[in-house]
Amino acid sequence: MTNNPQATSTTAGRDYLALAREAFNSSTTFFDSSIRAPVEAAIRQFQGVHPRGSKYHTDAYRSRSRLFRPKTRTSVRKNEAIASEALFSTNDVVDISAEDEDNPIVRASAAVKNALLNYRLRKSIPWFQVSMGAYQDAQVVGVCVSYQYWKYNAKKGIDQPCIDLRPVENIRIDPGSDWCDPINSSPYVIDMLAMRVMDVRARMNNPDPTTGQPRWNKLEDATILAAQQSYSDTTRQTRERGRTDSTQNSTAVRDFAIVWVRQYIMDIDGEDMVWWTLGGEAMLTDPVPLVDVYPTGQRPFVMGYSCIETHKTNPDGPVGITKDVQAELNEVANQRIDNVKFAMNKRYFVKRNAQADLRSITRNVPGSVTLMNDPEKDVKVQETQDVTGSAYQEQDRLNSDFDDVAGVFSPSSVQTNRQLNETVGGMKLLNVNTNQVGAYQLRTFCETWAEPVLRQVVALEANYETDEVLLKMCGEQAGLPEEFDIHVI
């Protein structure tokens, strides 16, 4: 393979580097104009931060109440608790059964896969964190995306399947993809990955012996530096929330510096081709058929969601659906708190140039003495009427509205429905609708993300698993010797 990156960009009469740039630029333009702003607003809402452009960020509200009531985060945590209980309530993480129960070979295969996948999900893959993180992404930003692959490192003793969650801003697909299956219906999938320079150089020197990923082209430091400085993402910075961007570093090309590489999967003449680039600067590999890199023949990405919006590839999640009610909750709460502060700490009008102790007036310390010449003429107290019960009633109704929209059940919903909460039957009526919405969200998530991901992991096991000790143990757990008289897998 040549070491000239530009020489590898043209294969079979096509300039693949130019094709990659075109796909990336068009998909990024759509993402920036249509998806990025709602995603960042949803992340800020989940974090309990007012959206950009809010009046609470202006100088006029600098000294006023600017609280953010964490109803959104509470609802997401409740849905996560429901999901964790549903997905991890049994000893086995998954249950795989044979489609043809009359065929003993099929039943034996299902039994082995069931034992093998349960072992991997308990020991090798942090399935609890991955599944809960994916469900959180689906609720907050609307979609979750994961990358399934086999990780092999002989020196470190790593030989196992992996599931990596991808931030939504690091995945690019065609805007015109089918909403039912965005990944597989898109003419291309672009995966942006932050890698350390040492890992990039290692891939330049050594191919992947298990997956067949080809050796990367060797590039000069100047080209690597260009990829290091070429990408800064506002969505990632919003997620970091005030922290230094974890992918930003100095301008020097050091082993631990971060550079951005991209994996392209693109439909070329009816066949999926795969290649890697260093940002938009140079080709890292020649395009090869997908099946040569991923023997399962499937695109190794899955995009799922928890709320269905027909004909929309990036639907809103529960966080996006509740944004207006959350904003009204903050407004009512902050207005009420400001009113209480004014009622308990009076506002004073002091005559200009009057000889009054302004520091004592503003401190408003009980038992203090404030000196002035003429209290009747120099100082006037502005009386503020105390907040009425209507503000709290409005708050209760907004809490109930939020719970209805978000699909969660909370004591505030009970308190605002006195006629229902006075009986046990009324409590059940309040809870039944919430259970239906929560179950619907979880079922949608499992159908669109969890099950497709597990199917890909099973396919990875069938193609790459070589641990004889593990296979023997799973075969014994599946009862192959006794039930099927099978002693070698």
Coordinates of C-alpha atoms in Angstrom, one line a residue, residues 247-425:
T247 CA -11.0 17.0 23.0
Q248 CA -9.2 20.3 22.8
N249 CA -5.4 20.4 23.4
S250 CA -2.2 22.2 22.5
T251 CA -1.1 22.8 19.0
A252 CA 1.9 20.4 19.3
V253 CA 1.5 16.9 17.9
R254 CA 2.1 14.7 20.9
D255 CA 1.2 11.1 21.6
F256 CA -1.7 11.9 23.8
A257 CA -3.1 14.8 21.7
I258 CA -6.5 14.3 20.2
V259 CA -7.2 14.2 16.5
W260 CA -10.5 13.5 14.6
V261 CA -10.9 10.6 12.3
R262 CA -14.0 9.6 10.3
Q263 CA -15.3 6.2 9.3
Y264 CA -17.4 6.3 6.1
I265 CA -19.9 3.6 5.1
M266 CA -21.3 4.6 1.7
D267 CA -23.5 2.9 -0.9
I268 CA -21.4 2.7 -4.1
D269 CA -23.2 1.1 -7.0
G270 CA -25.4 -0.9 -4.8
E271 CA -22.6 -2.1 -2.5
D272 CA -21.6 -0.7 0.9
M273 CA -18.0 0.4 0.9
V274 CA -16.0 1.3 4.0
W275 CA -13.0 3.7 4.4
W276 CA -11.4 5.9 7.0
T277 CA -10.2 9.5 6.6
L278 CA -8.2 11.9 8.9
G279 CA -10.8 14.6 9.2
G280 CA -11.3 16.0 5.8
E281 CA -7.6 16.2 5.1
A282 CA -6.4 12.8 3.8
M283 CA -7.4 9.2 3.2
L284 CA -6.4 6.7 5.9
T285 CA -7.5 3.6 4.0
D286 CA -8.6 2.5 0.6
P287 CA -12.4 1.8 0.2
V288 CA -13.2 -1.8 0.7
P289 CA -16.5 -3.7 0.7
L290 CA -18.3 -3.7 4.0
V291 CA -18.4 -7.5 4.3
D292 CA -14.6 -7.5 4.2
V293 CA -14.4 -5.5 7.3
Y294 CA -17.6 -6.5 9.1
P295 CA -18.3 -10.2 8.1
T296 CA -21.8 -9.9 9.5
G297 CA -22.7 -7.9 6.4
Q298 CA -24.6 -5.3 8.6
R299 CA -23.8 -1.7 9.1
P300 CA -22.5 -1.8 12.7
F301 CA -24.6 1.2 13.9
V302 CA -28.0 1.2 15.4
M303 CA -30.2 4.4 16.0
G304 CA -33.1 4.2 18.4
Y305 CA -35.6 6.4 20.1
S306 CA -38.2 6.4 22.8
C307 CA -40.9 8.6 21.1
I308 CA -42.2 8.0 17.6
E309 CA -42.7 10.9 15.2
T310 CA -43.6 9.7 11.8
H311 CA -41.5 10.8 8.8
K312 CA -38.9 12.4 11.1
T313 CA -35.4 10.9 11.5
N314 CA -34.6 12.9 14.6
P315 CA -37.7 13.0 16.7
D316 CA -38.0 14.9 20.0
G317 CA -37.7 13.0 23.2
P318 CA -39.7 13.6 26.4
V319 CA -37.4 16.4 27.3
G320 CA -38.1 18.3 24.1
I321 CA -41.9 17.6 24.4
T322 CA -42.0 19.2 28.0
K323 CA -39.9 22.2 27.3
D324 CA -42.7 24.8 27.3
V325 CA -44.3 23.4 30.5
Q326 CA -40.8 23.4 32.1
A327 CA -40.3 27.1 31.1
E328 CA -43.7 28.0 32.6
L329 CA -42.9 26.2 35.8
N330 CA -39.7 28.2 36.1
E331 CA -41.5 31.5 35.4
V332 CA -44.2 30.9 38.0
A333 CA -41.7 29.8 40.7
N334 CA -39.3 32.7 40.1
Q335 CA -42.1 35.3 40.1
R336 CA -43.5 33.9 43.3
I337 CA -40.1 33.9 45.0
D338 CA -39.4 37.5 43.9
N339 CA -42.8 38.5 45.3
V340 CA -42.0 36.8 48.7
K341 CA -38.7 38.5 48.8
F342 CA -40.3 41.9 48.2
A343 CA -43.0 41.2 50.8
M344 CA -40.4 40.2 53.5
N345 CA -37.7 42.7 52.5
K346 CA -39.3 46.0 51.7
R347 CA -38.2 48.3 48.9
Y348 CA -37.1 51.8 50.0
F349 CA -37.2 55.1 48.2
V350 CA -34.6 57.5 49.7
K351 CA -34.5 61.2 48.8
R352 CA -31.5 62.1 46.8
N353 CA -28.7 63.7 48.9
A354 CA -30.6 62.9 52.1
Q355 CA -28.4 62.2 55.1
A356 CA -29.6 58.6 55.6
D357 CA -27.5 55.6 56.5
L358 CA -28.0 53.7 53.2
R359 CA -25.8 50.8 54.2
S360 CA -28.0 50.1 57.3
I361 CA -31.2 50.4 55.2
T362 CA -30.0 47.9 52.6
R363 CA -28.7 45.5 55.2
N364 CA -32.1 45.4 56.9
V365 CA -30.7 43.7 60.0
P366 CA -33.3 43.0 62.8
G367 CA -32.6 45.2 65.8
S368 CA -30.4 47.6 63.9
V369 CA -30.5 51.4 64.1
T370 CA -30.7 53.5 60.9
L371 CA -29.8 57.2 61.2
M372 CA -31.5 59.9 59.2
N373 CA -32.7 63.5 59.6
D374 CA -36.3 63.2 58.7
P375 CA -37.8 59.7 58.4
E376 CA -41.1 61.0 57.1
K377 CA -39.6 63.0 54.2
D378 CA -36.3 61.4 53.5
V379 CA -37.3 57.7 53.3
K380 CA -40.4 56.0 51.9
V381 CA -41.2 52.3 52.3
Q382 CA -42.8 50.6 49.3
E383 CA -45.3 48.1 50.5
T384 CA -45.6 44.9 48.5
Q385 CA -48.7 42.7 48.8
D386 CA -47.8 39.1 49.8
V387 CA -48.2 36.4 47.3
T388 CA -51.7 34.8 47.2
G389 CA -52.7 31.2 47.1
S390 CA -53.4 31.4 43.3
A391 CA -49.7 31.3 42.6
Y392 CA -49.4 27.9 44.4
Q393 CA -52.5 26.6 42.7
E394 CA -51.0 27.5 39.3
Q395 CA -47.8 25.7 40.3
D396 CA -49.7 22.6 41.3
R397 CA -51.6 22.6 38.0
L398 CA -48.4 23.0 36.0
N399 CA -46.8 20.1 37.9
S400 CA -49.8 18.0 37.0
D401 CA -49.6 19.1 33.3
F402 CA -45.8 18.3 33.3
D403 CA -46.4 14.8 34.7
D404 CA -49.1 14.1 32.1
V405 CA -46.8 15.2 29.2
A406 CA -43.7 13.5 30.5
G407 CA -45.6 10.3 31.5
V408 CA -44.5 10.1 35.1
F409 CA -46.4 9.8 38.4
S410 CA -45.6 12.0 41.4
P411 CA -47.2 13.1 44.7
S412 CA -47.9 16.5 43.3
S413 CA -50.3 15.0 40.8
V414 CA -52.2 13.4 43.7
Q415 CA -52.3 16.6 45.7
T416 CA -53.9 18.5 42.8
N417 CA -56.7 15.9 42.4
R418 CA -58.4 15.8 45.8
Q419 CA -61.5 13.9 44.7
L420 CA -59.3 11.1 43.3
N421 CA -56.7 10.8 46.0
E422 CA -59.3 10.4 48.7
T423 CA -59.9 6.8 47.6
V424 CA -57.7 3.8 46.7
G425 CA -59.5 3.5 43.4

